Coordinates of C-alpha atoms in Angstrom, one line a residue:
M1 CA 139.5 102.4 27.0
E2 CA 140.6 101.8 23.5
N3 CA 138.0 102.3 20.8
T4 CA 138.7 98.8 19.3
Q5 CA 138.1 97.2 22.7
T6 CA 134.8 99.2 23.2
E7 CA 133.6 98.3 19.7
R8 CA 134.3 94.6 20.5
Y9 CA 132.1 94.9 23.6
H10 CA 129.3 96.5 21.6
Q11 CA 129.5 93.7 19.0
Q12 CA 129.3 91.1 21.8
I13 CA 126.2 92.8 23.3
E14 CA 124.5 92.8 19.9
S15 CA 125.5 89.1 19.5
I16 CA 123.7 88.3 22.7
F17 CA 120.5 89.8 21.3
S18 CA 121.0 87.7 18.1
E19 CA 121.6 84.5 20.0
M20 CA 118.6 85.2 22.3
G21 CA 116.5 85.6 19.2
K22 CA 117.1 82.0 18.2
V23 CA 115.0 80.9 21.2
V24 CA 113.0 83.9 22.5
V25 CA 110.7 85.7 20.2
G26 CA 110.7 89.5 20.8
Q27 CA 111.1 90.6 24.4
R28 CA 114.1 92.8 23.5
Y29 CA 113.0 95.2 26.2
M30 CA 113.2 92.5 28.9
I31 CA 116.6 91.2 27.6
N32 CA 117.9 94.8 27.6
R33 CA 117.0 95.2 31.3
L34 CA 118.5 91.8 32.2
L35 CA 121.8 92.9 30.6
I36 CA 121.7 96.2 32.5
G37 CA 121.4 94.2 35.8
L38 CA 124.2 91.9 34.8
F39 CA 126.7 94.6 33.9
T40 CA 125.9 96.9 36.8
N41 CA 125.6 94.3 39.6
G42 CA 121.9 94.9 40.0
H43 CA 119.2 92.3 40.7
I44 CA 116.1 92.3 38.5
L45 CA 112.5 91.4 39.4
L46 CA 110.4 90.3 36.4
E47 CA 106.6 90.5 36.8
G48 CA 104.0 89.1 34.4
V49 CA 101.3 86.5 34.0
P50 CA 102.5 82.9 33.4
G51 CA 103.5 81.9 29.8
L52 CA 105.4 85.1 28.8
A53 CA 108.8 83.4 28.5
K54 CA 110.3 84.9 31.6
T55 CA 111.9 81.7 32.7
L56 CA 112.9 80.7 29.2
T57 CA 114.6 84.1 28.7
V58 CA 116.7 83.9 31.8
N59 CA 117.6 80.3 31.2
T60 CA 118.7 81.1 27.6
L61 CA 120.7 84.1 28.8
S62 CA 122.6 81.9 31.2
K63 CA 123.6 79.5 28.4
I64 CA 124.9 82.4 26.3
L65 CA 127.0 83.7 29.2
H66 CA 129.7 81.3 30.5
L67 CA 128.4 81.6 34.1
Q68 CA 127.3 79.1 36.7
F69 CA 123.5 79.0 36.7
Q70 CA 121.0 77.7 39.3
R71 CA 117.2 77.7 39.0
I72 CA 115.2 77.7 42.3
Q73 CA 111.5 77.0 42.1
F74 CA 109.9 78.8 45.0
T75 CA 107.0 76.9 46.5
P76 CA 105.0 77.3 49.7
D77 CA 106.9 74.5 51.4
L78 CA 110.4 75.8 50.5
L79 CA 112.7 76.3 53.6
P80 CA 115.6 78.9 53.9
A81 CA 118.0 75.9 54.2
D82 CA 116.9 74.7 50.8
L83 CA 118.1 78.0 49.5
I84 CA 121.4 78.8 51.2
G85 CA 122.4 75.4 52.5
T86 CA 122.7 73.8 56.0
M87 CA 125.0 71.8 58.3
I88 CA 124.9 68.0 57.7
Y89 CA 126.2 65.6 60.4
N90 CA 128.8 63.1 59.0
Q91 CA 128.4 59.9 61.1
K92 CA 131.6 58.4 59.8
Q93 CA 133.8 61.3 60.9
S94 CA 131.5 62.5 63.7
V95 CA 131.6 66.1 62.5
F96 CA 129.2 68.5 61.0
E97 CA 129.8 69.4 57.4
V98 CA 128.5 72.3 55.3
K99 CA 126.2 71.5 52.4
K100 CA 126.0 74.6 50.3
G101 CA 122.7 75.4 48.7
P102 CA 121.9 76.5 45.1
I103 CA 122.5 80.2 46.0
F104 CA 126.2 79.5 45.4
A105 CA 126.2 80.3 41.7
N106 CA 126.7 83.4 39.4
M107 CA 123.2 83.6 38.1
I108 CA 120.2 82.7 40.3
L109 CA 116.7 82.3 38.8
A110 CA 114.3 82.7 41.6
D111 CA 111.3 81.4 39.8
E112 CA 107.9 82.6 41.1
I113 CA 109.5 84.1 44.2
N114 CA 106.1 85.2 45.6
R115 CA 104.9 81.7 45.8
S116 CA 107.0 81.3 49.0
P117 CA 106.3 82.8 52.5
A118 CA 108.2 85.7 53.9
K119 CA 110.8 83.7 55.8
V120 CA 112.2 82.2 52.6
Q121 CA 112.0 85.5 50.7
S122 CA 114.0 87.1 53.5
A123 CA 116.7 84.4 53.2
L124 CA 117.7 86.1 50.0
L125 CA 118.4 89.4 51.7
E126 CA 121.9 88.9 53.0
A127 CA 123.0 87.2 49.7
M128 CA 121.6 90.0 47.5
Q129 CA 122.9 92.9 49.5
E130 CA 126.1 91.7 51.1
K131 CA 127.1 89.1 48.4
Q132 CA 127.6 86.6 51.3
V133 CA 125.8 83.7 53.1
T134 CA 126.1 82.6 56.7
I135 CA 125.7 78.9 57.4
G136 CA 126.1 78.0 61.1
E137 CA 128.8 80.3 62.4
T138 CA 130.7 80.6 59.2
T139 CA 130.2 83.3 56.5
Y140 CA 130.9 82.4 52.9
M141 CA 131.5 85.0 50.2
L142 CA 129.6 84.4 46.9
D143 CA 131.4 84.3 43.6
R144 CA 131.3 87.4 41.3
P145 CA 129.3 88.3 39.3
F146 CA 126.3 87.4 41.5
L147 CA 122.9 88.2 40.0
V148 CA 119.5 87.3 41.2
L149 CA 116.8 87.3 38.5
A150 CA 113.5 86.8 40.1
T151 CA 110.1 86.2 38.4
Q152 CA 106.8 86.7 40.1
N153 CA 103.2 86.5 39.1
P154 CA 100.9 89.5 39.7
V155 CA 100.1 89.7 43.4
E156 CA 96.4 89.5 42.7
Q157 CA 96.8 85.9 41.6
E158 CA 95.8 83.2 44.1
G159 CA 98.5 81.6 46.2
T160 CA 101.0 84.5 46.1
Y161 CA 102.7 86.3 49.0
P162 CA 103.6 90.0 48.4
L163 CA 107.3 90.7 48.8
P164 CA 108.3 92.7 51.9
E165 CA 109.3 96.3 51.1
A166 CA 112.9 95.6 52.3
Q167 CA 113.2 92.7 49.9
V168 CA 111.7 94.6 47.0
D169 CA 114.1 97.5 47.5
R170 CA 117.1 95.2 47.0
F171 CA 116.1 94.8 43.3
M172 CA 117.6 97.4 41.0
M173 CA 114.7 97.3 38.7
K174 CA 111.2 95.8 38.5
V175 CA 110.3 95.0 34.9
Y176 CA 106.8 94.4 33.7
V177 CA 106.6 91.8 31.0
D178 CA 103.8 92.3 28.6
Y179 CA 102.0 90.1 26.1
P180 CA 103.7 89.7 22.7
T181 CA 102.3 91.4 19.5
K182 CA 100.2 89.4 17.1
A183 CA 103.2 88.8 14.8
E184 CA 105.4 87.7 17.7
E185 CA 102.7 85.3 19.0
L186 CA 102.3 83.8 15.6
E187 CA 106.1 83.1 15.5
V188 CA 106.0 81.7 19.0
M189 CA 103.2 79.3 18.1
R190 CA 105.0 78.1 14.9
R191 CA 108.2 77.5 16.8
M192 CA 106.9 75.8 19.8
A193 CA 104.3 73.8 17.9
N194 CA 107.3 72.2 16.1
M195 CA 108.2 69.3 18.4
S196 CA 111.8 69.1 16.9
F197 CA 112.6 72.8 17.7
A198 CA 115.8 72.8 19.8
G199 CA 116.9 76.4 19.9
E200 CA 120.6 75.9 20.4
V201 CA 122.7 79.0 21.3
Q202 CA 126.4 79.7 21.5
T203 CA 128.4 81.1 24.4
I204 CA 129.2 84.8 23.8
L205 CA 130.7 86.2 27.0
T206 CA 132.9 84.8 29.8
K207 CA 133.1 85.9 33.4
E208 CA 136.1 88.1 32.5
D209 CA 134.2 89.8 29.7
V210 CA 131.4 90.6 32.0
A211 CA 133.8 92.2 34.5
E212 CA 135.5 94.3 31.7
I213 CA 132.1 95.5 30.3
T214 CA 131.2 96.5 33.9
K215 CA 134.3 98.6 34.1
A216 CA 133.6 100.2 30.8
I217 CA 130.1 101.2 31.9
N218 CA 131.4 102.5 35.2
A219 CA 133.7 104.8 33.2
V220 CA 130.8 106.4 31.3
N221 CA 130.6 110.1 32.2
I222 CA 127.6 111.7 33.9
S223 CA 127.5 115.5 34.4
E224 CA 126.9 117.2 37.7
S225 CA 123.6 118.7 36.4
L226 CA 122.4 115.2 35.5
E227 CA 123.5 113.9 38.9
Q228 CA 121.5 116.7 40.5
Y229 CA 118.5 115.8 38.2
I230 CA 118.5 112.2 39.5
V231 CA 118.5 113.5 43.1
E232 CA 115.6 115.9 42.3
L233 CA 113.6 113.0 40.8
I234 CA 114.1 110.9 43.9
F235 CA 113.1 113.8 46.2
A236 CA 110.0 114.4 44.1
T237 CA 108.8 110.9 45.1
R238 CA 109.3 111.8 48.8
K239 CA 108.0 115.4 48.9
P240 CA 105.9 115.7 45.7
A241 CA 104.0 118.8 47.0
E242 CA 107.3 120.8 46.9
Y243 CA 107.6 120.1 43.2
G244 CA 104.0 121.2 42.4
L245 CA 102.7 117.6 42.4
R246 CA 99.9 118.2 45.0
E247 CA 97.5 115.7 43.5
E248 CA 100.2 113.0 43.5
A249 CA 101.1 113.9 47.1
N250 CA 97.7 112.5 48.2
Y251 CA 98.6 109.1 46.8
I252 CA 102.2 108.5 47.8
Q253 CA 102.7 106.9 51.2
F254 CA 106.5 106.4 51.0
G255 CA 109.0 107.7 48.4
A256 CA 112.0 106.0 46.9
S257 CA 115.0 105.1 49.1
P258 CA 118.6 106.3 48.4
R259 CA 119.2 103.0 46.6
A260 CA 117.0 104.4 43.9
S261 CA 119.5 107.2 43.2
I262 CA 122.4 104.7 42.9
S263 CA 120.4 102.4 40.7
L264 CA 119.2 105.2 38.4
N265 CA 122.7 106.4 38.0
R266 CA 124.1 103.0 37.1
A267 CA 121.2 102.1 34.8
A268 CA 121.5 105.4 32.9
K269 CA 125.2 104.7 32.3
A270 CA 124.4 101.3 31.0
I271 CA 121.8 102.7 28.6
A272 CA 124.3 105.2 27.3
F273 CA 126.9 102.5 26.8
F274 CA 124.5 100.3 24.9
N275 CA 123.8 103.3 22.7
K276 CA 127.5 103.5 22.0
R277 CA 128.1 106.7 24.0
D278 CA 130.6 107.4 26.8
Y279 CA 128.4 110.1 28.3
V280 CA 124.8 110.1 29.8
L281 CA 122.0 112.1 28.3
P282 CA 118.7 113.1 30.1
E283 CA 116.9 110.6 27.8
D284 CA 118.9 107.8 29.3
I285 CA 117.7 108.6 32.8
K286 CA 114.1 109.0 31.7
E287 CA 114.2 105.7 29.8
V288 CA 115.0 103.6 32.9
A289 CA 113.3 105.8 35.5
S290 CA 110.0 103.8 35.6
D291 CA 111.8 100.4 35.9
V292 CA 114.0 101.7 38.8
L293 CA 111.2 103.6 40.7
N294 CA 108.0 101.7 40.1
H295 CA 108.6 99.2 43.0
R296 CA 110.1 101.8 45.3
I297 CA 107.1 104.1 45.5
T298 CA 104.6 102.9 48.1
L299 CA 101.0 104.0 47.3
N300 CA 98.2 104.4 49.9
Y301 CA 94.7 102.9 49.8
E302 CA 93.4 106.1 48.2
A303 CA 95.5 105.5 45.1
E304 CA 94.3 101.9 44.9
A305 CA 90.7 103.1 45.1
D306 CA 91.2 105.7 42.4
G307 CA 93.1 103.2 40.2
V308 CA 96.3 105.3 40.2
T309 CA 99.5 103.3 39.5
A310 CA 103.1 104.1 40.4
R311 CA 104.0 104.3 36.8
Q312 CA 101.5 107.0 36.2
I313 CA 102.9 109.0 39.1
I314 CA 106.5 108.5 37.8
D315 CA 105.4 109.9 34.4
R316 CA 104.0 113.0 36.1
I317 CA 107.2 113.4 38.1
L318 CA 109.3 113.2 34.9
S319 CA 107.1 115.8 33.2
K320 CA 107.3 118.1 36.2
V321 CA 110.9 118.0 37.3
S322 CA 113.3 119.9 35.2
I323 CA 117.1 119.8 34.7
T324 CA 119.0 122.7 36.4
K325 CA 121.9 123.9 34.3

């Protein structure tokens, strides 16, 4: 890859952050993770209480990228056919015709995904994993890139349905969205209290640009020792006692799946690329480890009783597992 080409990609990525700043105050961390998902073909799950600009951020990002966008509001009465489409009978021609659902887009915002029951959540499985949808007896390939950005309210909130483990594992990262700082909240209040605030943004990337940046990230080098380090981190979630994590072993019911290794590798490459490097450092892996693993470690009731979180366990694993030369 020519340096001038790579520099152009880095400038485009910085321009995305600048354009996002015209509408969204702060939340650079969330935007960074959304871009990692976009450029590595990974779906992102955003969790946070209502009002933290999750939907606004995804909506604004879709405008900056020249991609087809669909927003699906998940509700308790939503049906799988409302998501993927269905067969409609044409009385004039006496034939069944396919009516494609909103899933046929490049970017899907699954808003408040845990407001719908399991049968609707499961309808996303084939689309997210196989990049295809089956309606009737016909299978339709989805356009690339295909990215599902799902938002959910904390499970403790009333009227929510916890996502099944198989569904959660399809997401590359689960990103916790936190409250803004005092300065950011002051800026949010001033902007949104202004009734004439429009927040117009410009298109930065095309579908072809996204594909080229994806290729550039895929070409980032990762050493064998760091590949082995990723595998050791994943195995530490499955057999923590073997890594000297005996206390944590009492809390973990199931460890991370092989998808975690793949996602951690891809995300670390993206972080390295964003930092204008063509090689991965251990810090890149550690930076995204919590986002990649926090939803893939299933804790038992004892952990819940003791107030232990997956993120705390991940921090202990990162401090315990070392890199072998």
